[in-house]
XYZ file of C-alpha atoms in Angstrom:
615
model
C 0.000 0.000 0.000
C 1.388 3.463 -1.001
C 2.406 6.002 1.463
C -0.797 8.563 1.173
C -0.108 12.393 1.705
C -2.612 15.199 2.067
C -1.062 17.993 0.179
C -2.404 21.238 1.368
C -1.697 24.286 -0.889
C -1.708 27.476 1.165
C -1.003 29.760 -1.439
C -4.657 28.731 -3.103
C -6.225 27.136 0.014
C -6.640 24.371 -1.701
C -5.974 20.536 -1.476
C -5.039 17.049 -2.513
C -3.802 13.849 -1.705
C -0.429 12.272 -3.372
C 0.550 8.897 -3.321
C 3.821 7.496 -3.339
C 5.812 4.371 -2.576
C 7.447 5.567 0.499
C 8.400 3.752 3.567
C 7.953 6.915 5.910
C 7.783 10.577 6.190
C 11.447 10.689 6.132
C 12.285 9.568 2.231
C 8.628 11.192 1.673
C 9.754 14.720 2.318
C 13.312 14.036 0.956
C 11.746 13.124 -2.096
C 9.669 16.326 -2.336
C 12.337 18.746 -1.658
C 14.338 17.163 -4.047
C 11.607 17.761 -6.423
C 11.129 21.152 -5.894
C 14.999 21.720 -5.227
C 14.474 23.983 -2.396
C 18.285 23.699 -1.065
C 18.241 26.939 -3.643
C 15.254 28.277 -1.145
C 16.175 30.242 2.080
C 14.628 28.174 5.608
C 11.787 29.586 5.864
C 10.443 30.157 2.411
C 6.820 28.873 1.868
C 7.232 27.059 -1.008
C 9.645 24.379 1.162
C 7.111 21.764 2.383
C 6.720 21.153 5.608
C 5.243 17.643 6.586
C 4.057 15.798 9.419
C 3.592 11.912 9.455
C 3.066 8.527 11.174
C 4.808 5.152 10.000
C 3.282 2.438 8.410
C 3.605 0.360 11.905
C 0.423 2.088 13.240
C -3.092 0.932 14.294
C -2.246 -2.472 15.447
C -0.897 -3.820 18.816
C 2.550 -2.522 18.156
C 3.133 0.058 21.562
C 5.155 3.093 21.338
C 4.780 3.586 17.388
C 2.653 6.405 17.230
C 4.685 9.100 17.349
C 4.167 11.975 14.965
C 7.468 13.173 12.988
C 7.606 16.729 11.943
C 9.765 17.435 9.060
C 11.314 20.972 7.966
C 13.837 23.287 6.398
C 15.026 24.506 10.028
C 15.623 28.094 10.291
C 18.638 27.027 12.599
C 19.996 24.351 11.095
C 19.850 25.604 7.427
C 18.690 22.062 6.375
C 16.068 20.087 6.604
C 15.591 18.915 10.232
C 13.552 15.700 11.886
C 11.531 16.440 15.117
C 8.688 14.316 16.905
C 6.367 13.693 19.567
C 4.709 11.050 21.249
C 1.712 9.550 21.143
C 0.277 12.499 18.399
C -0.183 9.938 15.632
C -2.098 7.684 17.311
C -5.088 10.170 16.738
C -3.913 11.661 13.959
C -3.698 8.100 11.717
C -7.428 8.574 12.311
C -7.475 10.932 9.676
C -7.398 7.834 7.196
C -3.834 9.146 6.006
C -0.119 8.882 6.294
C 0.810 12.488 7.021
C -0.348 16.011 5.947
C 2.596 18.392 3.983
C 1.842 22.012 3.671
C 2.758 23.961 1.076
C 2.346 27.677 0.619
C 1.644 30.340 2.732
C -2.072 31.546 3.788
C -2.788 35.282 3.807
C -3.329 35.291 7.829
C -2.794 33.239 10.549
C -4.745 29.787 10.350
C -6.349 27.102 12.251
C -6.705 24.002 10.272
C -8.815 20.988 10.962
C -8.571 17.769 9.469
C -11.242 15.163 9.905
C -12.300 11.975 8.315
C -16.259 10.625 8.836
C -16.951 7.002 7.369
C -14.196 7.146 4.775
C -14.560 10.723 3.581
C -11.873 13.389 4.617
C -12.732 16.631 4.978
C -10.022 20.000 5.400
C -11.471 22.943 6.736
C -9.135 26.363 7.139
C -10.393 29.292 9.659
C -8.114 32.222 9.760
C -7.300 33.104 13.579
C -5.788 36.638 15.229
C -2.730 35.457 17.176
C -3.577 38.100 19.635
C -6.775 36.301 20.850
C -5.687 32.661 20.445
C -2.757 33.572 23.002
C -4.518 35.781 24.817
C -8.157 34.103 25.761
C -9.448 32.807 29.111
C -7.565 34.577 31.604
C -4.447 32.633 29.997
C -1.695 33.592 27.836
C 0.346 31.524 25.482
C -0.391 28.145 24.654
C -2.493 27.793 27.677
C -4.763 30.126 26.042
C -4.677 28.514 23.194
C -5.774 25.212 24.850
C -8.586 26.980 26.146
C -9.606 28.563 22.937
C -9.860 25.234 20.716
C -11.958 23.993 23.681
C -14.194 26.510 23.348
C -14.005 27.084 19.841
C -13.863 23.731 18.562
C -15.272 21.185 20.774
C -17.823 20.085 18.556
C -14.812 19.421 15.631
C -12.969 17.607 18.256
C -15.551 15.878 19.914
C -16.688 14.325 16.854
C -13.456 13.360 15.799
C -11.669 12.701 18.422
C -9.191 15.221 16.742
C -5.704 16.327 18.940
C -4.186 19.797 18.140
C -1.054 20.875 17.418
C -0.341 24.653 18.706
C 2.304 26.887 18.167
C 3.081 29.657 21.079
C 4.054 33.214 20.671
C 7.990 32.601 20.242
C 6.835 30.966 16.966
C 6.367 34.228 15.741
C 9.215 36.047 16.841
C 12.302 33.437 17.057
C 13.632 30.970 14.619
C 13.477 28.226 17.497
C 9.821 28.268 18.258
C 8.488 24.491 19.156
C 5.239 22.445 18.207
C 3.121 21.345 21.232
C 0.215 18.709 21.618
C -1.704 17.472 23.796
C -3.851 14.656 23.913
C -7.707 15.575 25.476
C -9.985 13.813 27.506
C -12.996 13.907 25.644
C -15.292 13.012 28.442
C -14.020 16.014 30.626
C -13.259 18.225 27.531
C -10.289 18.963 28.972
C -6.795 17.922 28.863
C -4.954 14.903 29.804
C -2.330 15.163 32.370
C 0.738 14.137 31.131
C -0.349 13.539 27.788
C 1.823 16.092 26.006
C 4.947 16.493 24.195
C 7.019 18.876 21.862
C 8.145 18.777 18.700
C 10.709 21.655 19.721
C 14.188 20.941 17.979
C 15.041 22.977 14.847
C 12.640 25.480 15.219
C 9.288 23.645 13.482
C 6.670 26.138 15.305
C 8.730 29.132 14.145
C 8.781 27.132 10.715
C 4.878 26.490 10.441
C 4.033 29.508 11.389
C 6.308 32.188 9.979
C 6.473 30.488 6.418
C 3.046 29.170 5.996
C 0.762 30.983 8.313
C -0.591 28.132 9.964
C -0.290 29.003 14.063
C -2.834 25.707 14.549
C -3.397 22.381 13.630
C -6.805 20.089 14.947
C -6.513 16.074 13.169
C -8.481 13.338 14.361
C -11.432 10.874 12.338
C -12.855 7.489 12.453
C -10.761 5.762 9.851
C -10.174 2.696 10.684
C -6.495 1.575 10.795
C -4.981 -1.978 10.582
C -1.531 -3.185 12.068
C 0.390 -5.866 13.673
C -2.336 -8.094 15.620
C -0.444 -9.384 18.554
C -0.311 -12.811 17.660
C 1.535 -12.420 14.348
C 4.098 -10.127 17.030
C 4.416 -12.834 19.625
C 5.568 -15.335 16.520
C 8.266 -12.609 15.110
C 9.302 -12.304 19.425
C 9.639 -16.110 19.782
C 11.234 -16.960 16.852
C 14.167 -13.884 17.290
C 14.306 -13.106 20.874
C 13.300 -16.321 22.405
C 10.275 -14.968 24.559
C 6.925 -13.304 23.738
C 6.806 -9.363 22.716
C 5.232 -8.054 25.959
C 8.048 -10.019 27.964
C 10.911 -8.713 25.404
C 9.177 -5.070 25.807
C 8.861 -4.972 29.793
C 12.873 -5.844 29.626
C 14.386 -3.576 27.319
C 12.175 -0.126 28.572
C 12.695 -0.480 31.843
C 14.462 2.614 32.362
C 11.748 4.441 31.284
C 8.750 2.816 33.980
C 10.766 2.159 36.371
C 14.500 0.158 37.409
C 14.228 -1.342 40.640
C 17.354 -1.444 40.421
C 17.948 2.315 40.802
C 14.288 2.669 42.847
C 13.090 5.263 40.253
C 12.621 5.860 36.660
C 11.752 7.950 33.521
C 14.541 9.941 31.817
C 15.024 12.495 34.805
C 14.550 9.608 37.132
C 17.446 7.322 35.694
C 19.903 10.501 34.404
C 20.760 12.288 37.677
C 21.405 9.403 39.560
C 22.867 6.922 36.513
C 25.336 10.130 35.107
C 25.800 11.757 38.447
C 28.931 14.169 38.164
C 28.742 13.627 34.304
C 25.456 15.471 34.045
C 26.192 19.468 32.271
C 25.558 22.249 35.099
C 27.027 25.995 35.027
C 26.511 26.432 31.363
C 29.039 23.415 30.916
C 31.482 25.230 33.162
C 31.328 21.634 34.874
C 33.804 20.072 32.189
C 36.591 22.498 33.660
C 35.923 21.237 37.561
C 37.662 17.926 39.435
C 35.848 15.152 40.046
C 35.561 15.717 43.837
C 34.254 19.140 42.906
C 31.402 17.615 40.403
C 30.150 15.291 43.148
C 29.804 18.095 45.162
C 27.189 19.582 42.510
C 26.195 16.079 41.561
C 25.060 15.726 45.221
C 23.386 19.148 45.244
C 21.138 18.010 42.384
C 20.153 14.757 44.060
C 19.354 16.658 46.746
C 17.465 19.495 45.884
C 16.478 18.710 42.088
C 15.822 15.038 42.166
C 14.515 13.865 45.763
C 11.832 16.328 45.800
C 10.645 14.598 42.237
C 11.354 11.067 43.493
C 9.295 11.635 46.977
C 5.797 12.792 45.037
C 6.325 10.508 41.626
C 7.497 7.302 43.554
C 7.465 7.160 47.086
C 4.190 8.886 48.006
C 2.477 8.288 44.645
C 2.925 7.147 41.194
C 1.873 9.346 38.605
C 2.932 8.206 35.927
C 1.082 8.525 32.253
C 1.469 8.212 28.862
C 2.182 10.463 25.897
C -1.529 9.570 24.361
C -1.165 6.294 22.863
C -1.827 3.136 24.610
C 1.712 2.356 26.317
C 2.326 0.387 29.053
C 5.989 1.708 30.228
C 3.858 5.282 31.030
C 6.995 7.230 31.145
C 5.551 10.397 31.690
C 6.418 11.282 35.561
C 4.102 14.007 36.608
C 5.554 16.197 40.023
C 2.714 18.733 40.781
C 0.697 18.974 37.782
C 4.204 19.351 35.401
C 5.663 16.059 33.229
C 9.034 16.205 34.404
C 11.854 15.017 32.108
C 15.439 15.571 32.114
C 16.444 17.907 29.030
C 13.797 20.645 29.571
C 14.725 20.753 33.079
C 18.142 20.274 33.097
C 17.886 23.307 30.611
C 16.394 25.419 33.015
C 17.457 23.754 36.254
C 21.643 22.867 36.964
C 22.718 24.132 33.497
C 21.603 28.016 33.994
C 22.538 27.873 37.930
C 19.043 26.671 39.363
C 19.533 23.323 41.643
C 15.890 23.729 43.183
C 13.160 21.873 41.544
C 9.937 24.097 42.357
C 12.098 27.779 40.654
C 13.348 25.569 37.518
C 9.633 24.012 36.846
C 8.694 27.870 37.468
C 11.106 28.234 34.312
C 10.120 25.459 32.134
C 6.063 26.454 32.692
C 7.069 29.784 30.895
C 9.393 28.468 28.446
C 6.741 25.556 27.112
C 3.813 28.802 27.311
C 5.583 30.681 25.255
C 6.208 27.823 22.546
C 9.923 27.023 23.140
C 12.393 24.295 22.360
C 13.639 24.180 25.999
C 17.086 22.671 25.095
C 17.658 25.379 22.664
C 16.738 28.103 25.630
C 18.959 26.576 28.505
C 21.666 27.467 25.802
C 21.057 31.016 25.326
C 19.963 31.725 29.070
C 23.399 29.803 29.645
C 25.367 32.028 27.847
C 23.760 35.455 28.835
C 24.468 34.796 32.211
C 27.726 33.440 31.878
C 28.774 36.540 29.476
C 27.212 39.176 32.562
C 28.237 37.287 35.571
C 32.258 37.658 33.495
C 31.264 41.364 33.172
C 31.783 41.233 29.463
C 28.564 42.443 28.907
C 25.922 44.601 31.256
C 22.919 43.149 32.717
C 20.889 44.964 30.528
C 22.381 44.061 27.664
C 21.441 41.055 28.107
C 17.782 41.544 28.593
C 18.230 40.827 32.204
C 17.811 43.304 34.900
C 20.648 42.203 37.381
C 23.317 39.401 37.814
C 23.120 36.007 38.443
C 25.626 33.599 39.850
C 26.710 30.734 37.436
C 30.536 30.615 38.194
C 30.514 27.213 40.265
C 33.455 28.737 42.107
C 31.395 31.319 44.165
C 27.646 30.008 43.356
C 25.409 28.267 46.600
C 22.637 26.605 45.855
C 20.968 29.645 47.189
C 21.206 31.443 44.167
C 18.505 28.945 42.272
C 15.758 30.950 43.123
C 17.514 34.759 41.743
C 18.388 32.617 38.730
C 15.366 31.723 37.453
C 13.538 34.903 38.261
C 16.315 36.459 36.226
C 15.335 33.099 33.615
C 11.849 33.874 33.533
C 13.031 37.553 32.259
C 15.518 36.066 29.451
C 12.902 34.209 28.248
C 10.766 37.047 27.577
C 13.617 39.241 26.549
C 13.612 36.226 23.770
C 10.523 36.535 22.471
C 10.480 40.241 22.732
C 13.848 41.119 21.082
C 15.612 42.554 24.435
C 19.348 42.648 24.541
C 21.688 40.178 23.743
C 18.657 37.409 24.543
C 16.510 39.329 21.901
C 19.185 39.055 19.444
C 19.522 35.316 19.644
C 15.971 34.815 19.681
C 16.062 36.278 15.892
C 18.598 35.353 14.262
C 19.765 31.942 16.701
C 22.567 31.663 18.900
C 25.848 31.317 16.323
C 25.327 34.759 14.828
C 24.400 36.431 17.822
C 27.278 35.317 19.816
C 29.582 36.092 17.165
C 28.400 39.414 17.058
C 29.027 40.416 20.415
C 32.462 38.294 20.613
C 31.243 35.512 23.536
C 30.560 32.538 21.229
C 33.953 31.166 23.011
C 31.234 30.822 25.775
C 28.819 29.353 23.628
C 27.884 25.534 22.914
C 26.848 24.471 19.294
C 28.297 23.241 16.143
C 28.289 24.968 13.363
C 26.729 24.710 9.735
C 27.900 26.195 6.781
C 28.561 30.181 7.327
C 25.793 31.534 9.358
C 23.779 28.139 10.479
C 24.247 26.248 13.739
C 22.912 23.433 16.548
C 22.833 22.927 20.536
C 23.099 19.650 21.430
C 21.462 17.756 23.957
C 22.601 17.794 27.480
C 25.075 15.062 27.632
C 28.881 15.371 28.045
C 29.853 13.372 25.188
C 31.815 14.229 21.992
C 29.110 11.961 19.909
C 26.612 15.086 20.707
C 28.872 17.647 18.706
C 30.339 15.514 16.051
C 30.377 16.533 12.703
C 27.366 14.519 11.547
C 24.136 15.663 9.620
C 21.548 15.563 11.750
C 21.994 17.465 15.056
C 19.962 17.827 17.890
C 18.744 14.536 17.918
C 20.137 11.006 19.183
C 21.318 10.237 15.617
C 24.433 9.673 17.274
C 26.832 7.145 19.858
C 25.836 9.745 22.779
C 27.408 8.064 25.334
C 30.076 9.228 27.593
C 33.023 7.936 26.069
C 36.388 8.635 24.194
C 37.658 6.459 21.587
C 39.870 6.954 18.259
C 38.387 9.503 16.284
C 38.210 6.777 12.955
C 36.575 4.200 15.626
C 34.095 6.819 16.955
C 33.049 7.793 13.973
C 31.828 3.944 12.785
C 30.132 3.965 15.921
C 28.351 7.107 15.146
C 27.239 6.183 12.080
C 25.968 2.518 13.109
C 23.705 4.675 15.338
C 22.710 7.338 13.483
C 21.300 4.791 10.210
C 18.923 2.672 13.286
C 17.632 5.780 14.906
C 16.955 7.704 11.455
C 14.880 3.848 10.991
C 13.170 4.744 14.283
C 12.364 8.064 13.360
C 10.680 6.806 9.728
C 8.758 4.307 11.496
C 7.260 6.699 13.597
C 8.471 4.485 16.553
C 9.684 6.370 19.979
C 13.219 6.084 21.281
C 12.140 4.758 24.266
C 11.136 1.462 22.428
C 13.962 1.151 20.483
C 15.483 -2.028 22.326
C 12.589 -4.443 21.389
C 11.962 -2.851 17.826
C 15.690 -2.344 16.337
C 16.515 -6.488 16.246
C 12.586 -6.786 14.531
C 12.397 -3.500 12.471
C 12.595 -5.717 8.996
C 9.933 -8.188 10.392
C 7.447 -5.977 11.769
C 7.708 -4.246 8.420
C 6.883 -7.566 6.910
C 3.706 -8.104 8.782
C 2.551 -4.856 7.285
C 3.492 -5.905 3.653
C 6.683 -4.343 3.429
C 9.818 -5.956 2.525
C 13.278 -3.620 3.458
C 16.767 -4.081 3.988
C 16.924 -2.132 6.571
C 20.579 -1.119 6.902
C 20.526 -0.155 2.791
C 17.569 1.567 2.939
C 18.865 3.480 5.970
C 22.349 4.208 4.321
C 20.810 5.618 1.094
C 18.724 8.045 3.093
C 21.027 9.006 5.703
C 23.078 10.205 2.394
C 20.474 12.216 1.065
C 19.940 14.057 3.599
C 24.002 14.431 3.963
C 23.670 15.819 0.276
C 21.128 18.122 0.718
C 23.070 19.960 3.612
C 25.991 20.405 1.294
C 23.669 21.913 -1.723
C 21.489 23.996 0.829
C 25.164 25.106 2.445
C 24.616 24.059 6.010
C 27.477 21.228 6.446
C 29.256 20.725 9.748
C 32.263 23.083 10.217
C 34.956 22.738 12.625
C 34.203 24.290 16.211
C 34.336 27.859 16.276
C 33.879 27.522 20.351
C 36.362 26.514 22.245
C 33.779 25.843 25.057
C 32.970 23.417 22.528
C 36.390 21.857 21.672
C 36.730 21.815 25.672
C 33.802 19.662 25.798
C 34.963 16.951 23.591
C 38.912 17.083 24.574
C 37.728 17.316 28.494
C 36.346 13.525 28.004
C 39.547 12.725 26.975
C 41.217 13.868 30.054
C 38.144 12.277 32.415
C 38.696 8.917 31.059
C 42.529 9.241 30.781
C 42.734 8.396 27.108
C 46.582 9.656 27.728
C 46.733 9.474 23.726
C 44.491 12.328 23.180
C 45.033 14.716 26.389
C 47.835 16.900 24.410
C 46.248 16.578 20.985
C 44.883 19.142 19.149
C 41.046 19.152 19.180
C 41.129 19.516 15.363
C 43.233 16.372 14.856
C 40.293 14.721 16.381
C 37.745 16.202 14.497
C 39.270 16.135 11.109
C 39.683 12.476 11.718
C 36.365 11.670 12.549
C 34.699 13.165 9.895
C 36.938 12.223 7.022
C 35.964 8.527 8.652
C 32.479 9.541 8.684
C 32.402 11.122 5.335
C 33.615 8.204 3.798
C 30.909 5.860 5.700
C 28.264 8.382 4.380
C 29.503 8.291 0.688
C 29.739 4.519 0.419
């Protein structure tokens, strides 16, 4: 069965579906844009299509393979980016379609809905004043968006048991505004707890709505959708990993409901006890401390970041959910009302100077209201304060209005809660335009901290002259490799430091099964029961695939397309980047490395990665 695509032409308001033999909405949208040659396009031009799907393992007894992938031209990246979230396409497939691309840009702001009743789809498009939608209720932001569609629209979502997807305000202002959803209780016409997630890397939400006009999205139907029937599963389980599949998937995502072992679980859970003095605090000032001094602030997390979290999500209750699809690891830890996981917090939390829990979830309510990829804002909140606590820069430069403490040498724990007031104020200097923070809200981090001199102070890599990437919070050189997709886990992220040339065939091994994960609309968290059955479970949907090929040849399109639309990895331009990778060389005493020049390394790696890419 062909991979079925409503095309949605802004420019004309008009619609279609296209049909094409593709596994996933990964080679879908590389196939497009190859069409249409957009690398010649700038990132946010309208005629670039922007697409979100599901993958073709959907509607059968398959868990955690509903995820919907959103995939863009990223005004950061300067190529064209992959970001998803859970649980979305187990509604959306509903719809009776693969994934929706949109084309174009409408004259105003839009809400579109997309519904399908007993076979028939319908697309309806409402313009919208971004003013009201985030301003409506008593709420602002997203929250008053929420509000608004349940007002607005309950009788569209109601009937079709549609989920939104919502842009925020810094959609409209920054080049790294996020995608949100939410999954709804339609017996309280409300909103699940828990039930959420982002599609925030790359900037899709600034993408959506700044070159197309479309600020909201409501999918849902009645289509029915056929899969893998559990006992066609359990016969693929028995025959490669010796026991049935709910056995095999209670094992391998354990982590994420919960280790006994470790007497907690979920991704903040697991990280701050599991990477301890590894985790990235001060604006990865950490990298630069002793080990004795890094349990000291690996022991101030545990104590004031983590046990409050562990007390209320294990000990006195479990409130645990799930991202919207049926899923029975429910890694969604809830701590007063907020799904706490480790990125967004660690953003806001040890990495910007704030160790308590209750100021740093003050921090991350603010940054998901206003639309934000959370990773992407612990960066530039990181770097303002480290640039006005060094007095290269004044407070209100920055967009701040005094200084906070983020030198490990003289910071106390004490200082969490002046921190993230002066957070909450970044982030709306961000959306904004205020000071430095304003600055790198428009045009991204890279540029901004060039400008002003401090990008020595800064984390990314870069990508081609003027595009860039923050990676995710982990202290390992696999997260700033020269590779071509950033941002995500398309990488050997682990804590380690091997030979460059070795390093780099790990890398790649990786990044081919998670960019399969990704296409099959499968979540990382289930990646240990689905990577050793990918090519089977696509059999039992009528598709036969070599999986590593099929992976190789894509992962080297989209390598391709980065070097027509200029945004290839270039060396580090930071040394606070450099330091990160060559600092993990000195913690795990690889006593070949410790004197080498960072650029040995990295010249090393990626003429062993280029050549893995190019075949």
């Amino acid at each position: 069965m062909k991979y079925r695509l409503l095309v949605i032409d802004a420019n004309q308001s008009k619609w279609r579906i296209e049909e094409g033999n593709w596994i996933g909405p990964l080679d879908a949208v590389i196939d497009l844009n190859n069409r249409l040659e957009t690398w010649r396009m700038k990132p946010l031009d309208p005629e670039i299509p922007f697409l979100i799907g599901w993958g073709r393992l959907v509607g059968g007894n398959l868990m955690g393979v509903h995820r919907a992938i959103t995939v863009f031209r990223s005004p950061q990246t300067g190529t064209i980016h992959v970001s998803a979230m859970g649980g979305a396409g187990y509604r959306f497939m509903k719809s009776g379609i693969n994934g929706i691309t949109i084309i174009g840009k409408f004259r105003n702001p839009t809400i579109i809905l997309i519904g399908s009743r007993m076979g028939k789809l319908s697309v309806e498009v409402n313009e919208t004043a971004l003013d009201r939608l985030w301003n409506y209720g008593g709420h602002t932001g997203i929250e008053a968006a929420k509000q608004f569609l349940l007002d607005t629209y309950w009788d569209f979502i109601s009937l079709h048991r549609a989920r939104p997807i919502i842009t925020g305000p810094a959609a409209a202002t920054t080049v790294m505004g996020a995608i949100a959803s939410y999954d709804v209780d339609y017996g309280k016409k409300s909103f699940k707890p828990g039930a959420e997630d982002f599609a925030a890397r790359g900037g899709g939400g600034s993408t959506l709505l700044q070159g197309h006009n479309v600020a909201v999205m409501l999918i849902g139907g009645d289509s029915e959708v056929s899969g893998p029937r559990i006992n066609e599963v359990d016969q693929v389980f028995m025959r490669k990993m010796g026991k049935p599949y709910i056995a095999t998937l209670s094992e391998k995502t354990i982590k994420y409901r919960f280790d006994p072992q470790l007497g907690t679980g979920g991704t903040f859970g697991v990280n701050y006890v599991h990477y301890r003095e590894l985790i990235p605090m001060f604006n990865f000032q950490s990298i630069y401390l002793s080990l004795e001094e890094r349990k000291k602030w690996a022991d101030a997390a545990i104590q004031y970041f983590w046990k409050p979290f562990q007390e209320e999500a294990f000990i006195k209750s479990r409130s645990w959910y799930n991202c919207g699809e049926p899923c029975s690891v429910v890694c969604k830890k809830v701590w007063r009302g907020k799904k706490i996981d480790y990125e967004p917090l660690n953003a806001v939390g040890p990495y910007i100077g704030v160790f308590t829990l209750g100021d740093a979830v003050k921090v991350a309510d603010e940054v998901d209201n206003y639309g934000f990829d959370s990773i992407e804002v612990g960066y530039d909140l990181g770097l303002a304060f480290e640039a006005v606590e060094r007095g290269l820069i004044d407070p209100s430069e920055a967009g701040l209005s005094g200084r906070p403490v983020i030198d490990p040498s003289s910071y106390d724990v004490s200082s969490s809660e002046s921190n993230a007031a002066l957070a909450l104020e970044g982030v709306k200097a961000m959306v904004k335009g205020e000071g430095l923070l304003g600055r790198i809200g428009l045009i991204g981090l890279r540029q901004a901290a060039i400008e002003r001199k401090l990008n020595d102070y800064a984390v990314y890599v870069p990508l081609g002259s003027r595009y860039y990437m923050t990676p995710n919070y982990y202290w390992a050189p696999g997260m700033v490799a020269p590779v071509y997709m950033l941002g995500r886990y398309w990488t050997n992220y682990n804590p380690t430091f091997m030979d460059p040339g070795e390093f780099a065939k790990s890398v790649y091994s990786r990044a081919l099964m998670e960019l399969a994960i990704d296409n099959a609309g499968a979540c990382r968290f289930h990646r240990g029961w689905l990577e050793p059955v990918i090519e089977e479970a696509y059999g039992l949907v009528g598709i036969n695939i070599n999986i590593e090929k099929f992976a190789a040849s894509l992962y080297r399109e989209f390598a391709e397309y980065s070097r027509r639309a200029g945004a290839m990895p270039m060396y580090w331009e930071s040394k606070r980047t450099s330091d990160m990778v060559m600092s993990m060389a000195r913690e795990l005493g690889a006593k070949d490395w410790i004197e080498r020049s960072p650029r040995e390394w990295y010249d090393k790696f990626k003429e062993t990665f280029d050549a893995l890419v190019n075949g």
